CSV table of N, CA and C in Angstrom, one decimal:
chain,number,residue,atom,x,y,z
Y,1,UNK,N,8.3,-11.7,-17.3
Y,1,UNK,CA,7.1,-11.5,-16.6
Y,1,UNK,C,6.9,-12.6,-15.6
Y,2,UNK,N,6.9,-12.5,-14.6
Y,2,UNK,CA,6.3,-12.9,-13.7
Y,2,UNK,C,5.0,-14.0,-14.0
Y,3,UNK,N,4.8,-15.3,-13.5
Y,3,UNK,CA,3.6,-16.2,-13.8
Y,3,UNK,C,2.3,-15.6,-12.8
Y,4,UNK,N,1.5,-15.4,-13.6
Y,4,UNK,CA,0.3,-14.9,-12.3
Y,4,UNK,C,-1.1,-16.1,-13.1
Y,5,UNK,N,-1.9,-15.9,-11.3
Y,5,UNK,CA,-2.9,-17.5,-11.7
Y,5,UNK,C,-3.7,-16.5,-10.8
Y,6,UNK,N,-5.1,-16.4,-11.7
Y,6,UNK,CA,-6.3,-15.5,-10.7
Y,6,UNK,C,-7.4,-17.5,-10.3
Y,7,UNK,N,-8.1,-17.3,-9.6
Y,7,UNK,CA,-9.1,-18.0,-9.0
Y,7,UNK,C,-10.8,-17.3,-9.3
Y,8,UNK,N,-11.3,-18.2,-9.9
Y,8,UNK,CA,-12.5,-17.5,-10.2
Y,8,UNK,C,-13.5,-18.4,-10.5
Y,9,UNK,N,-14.7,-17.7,-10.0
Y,9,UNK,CA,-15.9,-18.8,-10.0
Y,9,UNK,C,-16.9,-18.3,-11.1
Y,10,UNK,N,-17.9,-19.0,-11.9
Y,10,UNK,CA,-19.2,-18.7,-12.4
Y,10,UNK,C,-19.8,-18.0,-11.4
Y,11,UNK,N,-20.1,-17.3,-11.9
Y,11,UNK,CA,-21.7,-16.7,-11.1
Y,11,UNK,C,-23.1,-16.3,-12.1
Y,12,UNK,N,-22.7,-16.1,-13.3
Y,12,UNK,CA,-24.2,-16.6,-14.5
Y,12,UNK,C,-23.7,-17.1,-15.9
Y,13,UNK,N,-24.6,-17.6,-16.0
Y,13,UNK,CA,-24.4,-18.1,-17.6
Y,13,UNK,C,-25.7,-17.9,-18.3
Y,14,UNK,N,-25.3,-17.5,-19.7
Y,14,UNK,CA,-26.7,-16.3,-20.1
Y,14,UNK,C,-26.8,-17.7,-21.7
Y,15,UNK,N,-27.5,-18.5,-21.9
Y,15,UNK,CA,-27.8,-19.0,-23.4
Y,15,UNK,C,-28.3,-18.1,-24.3
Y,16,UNK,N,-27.4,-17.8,-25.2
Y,16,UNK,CA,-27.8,-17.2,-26.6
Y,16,UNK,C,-28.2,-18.0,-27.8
Y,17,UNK,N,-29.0,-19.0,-28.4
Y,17,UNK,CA,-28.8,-19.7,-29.3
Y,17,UNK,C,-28.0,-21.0,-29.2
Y,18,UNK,N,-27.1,-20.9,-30.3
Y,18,UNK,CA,-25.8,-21.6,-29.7
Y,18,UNK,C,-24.7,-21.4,-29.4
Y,19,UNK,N,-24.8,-20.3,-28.4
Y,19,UNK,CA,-23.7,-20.1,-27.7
Y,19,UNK,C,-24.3,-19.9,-26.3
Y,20,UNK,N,-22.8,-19.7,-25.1
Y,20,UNK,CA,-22.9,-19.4,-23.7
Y,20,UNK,C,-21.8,-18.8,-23.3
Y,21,UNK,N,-22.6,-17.5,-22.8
Y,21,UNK,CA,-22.1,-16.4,-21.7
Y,21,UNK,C,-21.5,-16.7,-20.6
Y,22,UNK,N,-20.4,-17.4,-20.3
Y,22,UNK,CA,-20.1,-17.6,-18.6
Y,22,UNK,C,-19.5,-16.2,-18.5
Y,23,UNK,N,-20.1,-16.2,-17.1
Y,23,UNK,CA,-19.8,-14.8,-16.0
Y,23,UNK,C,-18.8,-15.3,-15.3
Y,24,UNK,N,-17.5,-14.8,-14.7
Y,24,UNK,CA,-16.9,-15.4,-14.2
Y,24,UNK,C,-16.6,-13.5,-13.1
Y,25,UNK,N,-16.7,-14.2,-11.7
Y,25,UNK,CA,-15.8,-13.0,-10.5
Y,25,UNK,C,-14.6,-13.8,-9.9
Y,26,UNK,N,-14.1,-13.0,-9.2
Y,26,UNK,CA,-12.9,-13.7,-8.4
Y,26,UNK,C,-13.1,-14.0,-7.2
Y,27,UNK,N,-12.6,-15.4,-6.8
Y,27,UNK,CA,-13.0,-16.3,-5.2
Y,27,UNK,C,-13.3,-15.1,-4.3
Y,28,UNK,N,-14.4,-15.3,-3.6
Y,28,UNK,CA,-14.5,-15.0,-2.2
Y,28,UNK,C,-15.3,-15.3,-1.6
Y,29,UNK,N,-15.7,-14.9,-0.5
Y,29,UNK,CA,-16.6,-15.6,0.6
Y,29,UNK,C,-17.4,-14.4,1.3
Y,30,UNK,N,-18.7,-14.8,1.7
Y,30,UNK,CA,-19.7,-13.9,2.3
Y,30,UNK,C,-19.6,-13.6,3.6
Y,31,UNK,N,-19.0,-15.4,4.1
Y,31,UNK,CA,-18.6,-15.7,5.4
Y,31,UNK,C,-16.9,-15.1,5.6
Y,32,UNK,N,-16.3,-15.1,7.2
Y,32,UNK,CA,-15.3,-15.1,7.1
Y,32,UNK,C,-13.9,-16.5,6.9
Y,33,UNK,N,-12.8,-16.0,6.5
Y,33,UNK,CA,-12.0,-17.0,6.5
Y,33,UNK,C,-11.5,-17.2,7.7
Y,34,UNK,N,-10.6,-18.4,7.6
Y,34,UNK,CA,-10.6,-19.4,8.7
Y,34,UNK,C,-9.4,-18.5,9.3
Y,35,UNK,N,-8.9,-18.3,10.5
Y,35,UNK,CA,-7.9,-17.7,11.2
Y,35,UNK,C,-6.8,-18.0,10.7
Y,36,UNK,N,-6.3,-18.9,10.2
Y,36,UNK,CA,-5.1,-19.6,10.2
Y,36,UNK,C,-4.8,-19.9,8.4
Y,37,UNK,N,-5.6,-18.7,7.8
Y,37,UNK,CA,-5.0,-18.8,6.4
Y,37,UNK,C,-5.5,-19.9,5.0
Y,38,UNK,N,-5.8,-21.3,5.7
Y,38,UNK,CA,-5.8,-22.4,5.1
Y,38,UNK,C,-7.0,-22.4,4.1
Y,39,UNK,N,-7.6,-21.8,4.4
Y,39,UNK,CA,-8.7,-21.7,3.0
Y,39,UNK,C,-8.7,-21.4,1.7
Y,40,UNK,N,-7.7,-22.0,0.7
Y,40,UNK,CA,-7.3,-21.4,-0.4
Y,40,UNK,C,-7.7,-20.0,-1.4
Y,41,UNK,N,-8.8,-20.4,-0.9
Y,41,UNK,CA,-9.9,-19.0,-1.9
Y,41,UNK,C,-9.3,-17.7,-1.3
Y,42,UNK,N,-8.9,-17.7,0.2
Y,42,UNK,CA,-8.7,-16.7,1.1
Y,42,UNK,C,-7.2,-16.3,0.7
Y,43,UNK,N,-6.2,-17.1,0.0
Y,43,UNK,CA,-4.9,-16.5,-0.4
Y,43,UNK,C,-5.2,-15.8,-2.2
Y,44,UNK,N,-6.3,-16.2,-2.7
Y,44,UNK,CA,-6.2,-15.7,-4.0
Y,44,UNK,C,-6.9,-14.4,-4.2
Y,45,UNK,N,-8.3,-14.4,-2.6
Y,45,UNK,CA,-8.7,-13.2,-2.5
Y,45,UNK,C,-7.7,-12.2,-1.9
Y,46,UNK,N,-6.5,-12.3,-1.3
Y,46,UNK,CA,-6.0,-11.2,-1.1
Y,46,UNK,C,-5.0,-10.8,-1.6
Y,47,UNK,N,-5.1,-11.6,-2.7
Y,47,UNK,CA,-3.4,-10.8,-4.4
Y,47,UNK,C,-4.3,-10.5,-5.0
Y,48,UNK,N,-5.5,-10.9,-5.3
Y,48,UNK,CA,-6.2,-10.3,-6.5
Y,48,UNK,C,-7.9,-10.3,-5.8
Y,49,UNK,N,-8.2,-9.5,-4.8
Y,49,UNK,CA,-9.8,-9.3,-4.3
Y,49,UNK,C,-10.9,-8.9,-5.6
Y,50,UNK,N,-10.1,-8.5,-6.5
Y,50,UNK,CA,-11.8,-8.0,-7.1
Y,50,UNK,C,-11.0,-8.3,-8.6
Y,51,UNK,N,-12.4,-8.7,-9.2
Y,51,UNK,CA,-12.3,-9.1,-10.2
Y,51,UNK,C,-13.7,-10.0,-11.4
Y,52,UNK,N,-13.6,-9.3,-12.5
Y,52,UNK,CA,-14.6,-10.2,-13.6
Y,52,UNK,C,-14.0,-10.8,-14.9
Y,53,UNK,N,-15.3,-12.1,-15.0
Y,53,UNK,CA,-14.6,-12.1,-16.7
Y,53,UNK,C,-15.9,-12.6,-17.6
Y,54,UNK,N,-16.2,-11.8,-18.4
Y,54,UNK,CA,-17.3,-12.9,-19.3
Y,54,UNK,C,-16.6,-13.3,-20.3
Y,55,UNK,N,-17.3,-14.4,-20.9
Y,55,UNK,CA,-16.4,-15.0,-22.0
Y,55,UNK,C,-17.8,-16.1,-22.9
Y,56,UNK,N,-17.6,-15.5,-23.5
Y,56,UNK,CA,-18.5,-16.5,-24.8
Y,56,UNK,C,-18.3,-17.6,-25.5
Y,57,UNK,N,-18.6,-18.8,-25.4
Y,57,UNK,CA,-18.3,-19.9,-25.2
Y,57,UNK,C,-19.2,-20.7,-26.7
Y,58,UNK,N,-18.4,-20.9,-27.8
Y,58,UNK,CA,-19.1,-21.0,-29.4
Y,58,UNK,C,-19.2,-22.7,-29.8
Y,59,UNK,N,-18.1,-23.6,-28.8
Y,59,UNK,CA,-18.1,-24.2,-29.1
Y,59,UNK,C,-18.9,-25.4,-28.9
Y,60,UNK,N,-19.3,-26.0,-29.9
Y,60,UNK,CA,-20.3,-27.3,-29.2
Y,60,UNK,C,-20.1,-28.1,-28.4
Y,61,UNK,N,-18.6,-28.8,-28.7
Y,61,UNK,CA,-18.8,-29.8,-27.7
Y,61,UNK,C,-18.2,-29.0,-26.0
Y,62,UNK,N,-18.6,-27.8,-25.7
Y,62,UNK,CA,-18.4,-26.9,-24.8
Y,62,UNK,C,-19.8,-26.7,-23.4
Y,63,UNK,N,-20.4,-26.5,-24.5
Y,63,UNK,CA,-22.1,-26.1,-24.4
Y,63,UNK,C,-22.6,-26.9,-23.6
Y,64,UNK,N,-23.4,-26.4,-22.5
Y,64,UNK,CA,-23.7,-26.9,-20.9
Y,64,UNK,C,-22.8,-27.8,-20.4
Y,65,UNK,N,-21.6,-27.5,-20.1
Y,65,UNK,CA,-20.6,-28.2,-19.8
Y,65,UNK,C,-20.3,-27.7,-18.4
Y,66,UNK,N,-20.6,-26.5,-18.2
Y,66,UNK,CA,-20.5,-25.4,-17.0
Y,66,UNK,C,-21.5,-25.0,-16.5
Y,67,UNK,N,-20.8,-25.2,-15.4
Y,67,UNK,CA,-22.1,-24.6,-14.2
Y,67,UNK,C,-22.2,-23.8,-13.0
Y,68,UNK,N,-22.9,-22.6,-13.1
Y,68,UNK,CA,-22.7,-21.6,-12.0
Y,68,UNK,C,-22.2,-22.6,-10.5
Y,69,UNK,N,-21.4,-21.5,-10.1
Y,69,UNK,CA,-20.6,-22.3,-8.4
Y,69,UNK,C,-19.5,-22.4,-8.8
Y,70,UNK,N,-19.1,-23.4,-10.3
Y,70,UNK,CA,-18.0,-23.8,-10.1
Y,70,UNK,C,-16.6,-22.6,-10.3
Y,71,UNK,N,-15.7,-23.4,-10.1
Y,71,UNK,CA,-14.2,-22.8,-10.0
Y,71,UNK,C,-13.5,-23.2,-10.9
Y,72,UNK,N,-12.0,-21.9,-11.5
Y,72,UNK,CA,-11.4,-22.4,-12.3
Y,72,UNK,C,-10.4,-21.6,-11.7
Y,73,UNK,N,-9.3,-22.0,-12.3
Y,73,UNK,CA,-7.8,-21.4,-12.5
Y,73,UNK,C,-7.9,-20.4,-13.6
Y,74,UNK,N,-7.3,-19.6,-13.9
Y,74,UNK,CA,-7.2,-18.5,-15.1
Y,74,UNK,C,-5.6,-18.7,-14.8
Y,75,UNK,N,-4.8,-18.9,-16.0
Y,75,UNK,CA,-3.8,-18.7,-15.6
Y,75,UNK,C,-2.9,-17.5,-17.0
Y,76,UNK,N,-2.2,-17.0,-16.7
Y,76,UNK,CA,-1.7,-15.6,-18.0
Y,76,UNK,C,-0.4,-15.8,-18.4
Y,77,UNK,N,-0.5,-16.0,-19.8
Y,77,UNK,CA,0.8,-16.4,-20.2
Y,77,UNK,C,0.9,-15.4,-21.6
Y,78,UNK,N,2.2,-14.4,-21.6
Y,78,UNK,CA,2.0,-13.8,-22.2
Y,78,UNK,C,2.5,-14.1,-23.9
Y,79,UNK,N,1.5,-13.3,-24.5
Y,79,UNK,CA,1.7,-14.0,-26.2
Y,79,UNK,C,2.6,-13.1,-26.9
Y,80,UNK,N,3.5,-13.3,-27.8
Y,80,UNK,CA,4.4,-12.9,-28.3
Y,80,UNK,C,3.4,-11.8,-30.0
């Protein structure tokens, strides 16, 4: 299998107690990209344009660690 790496930002995080909901969609922009490609977000938006992930986050020393805006790597490696 091929290595694949999505790009993806928070966009909410929901507190339950003690846990957290991060929302996660895939890079893109409201604005347009730059003519000449170089905006990295603009190569991840067009192998993979659409995309979500929530994920529930149990651990303590985890908890407000994250914060809507930011960016991660997702990367998939497949489990045996």
């Amino acid at each position: 299998m091929a290595a694949m790496r999505a790009k993806m930002q928070i966009t909410r995080i929901e507190k339950h107690g003690d846990t957290e909901a991060l929302h996660f969609n895939a890079v893109s922009r409201s604005s347009s990209y730059p003519a000449d490609g170089s905006d990295e977000d603009n190569t991840y938006a067009k192998f993979s344009p659409c995309g979500s992930l929530s994920l529930t986050v149990a651990n303590p020393a985890l908890i407000g660690k994250f914060e809507v805006g930011e960016k991660y790597y997702l990367d998939f490696t497949k489990a045996d």
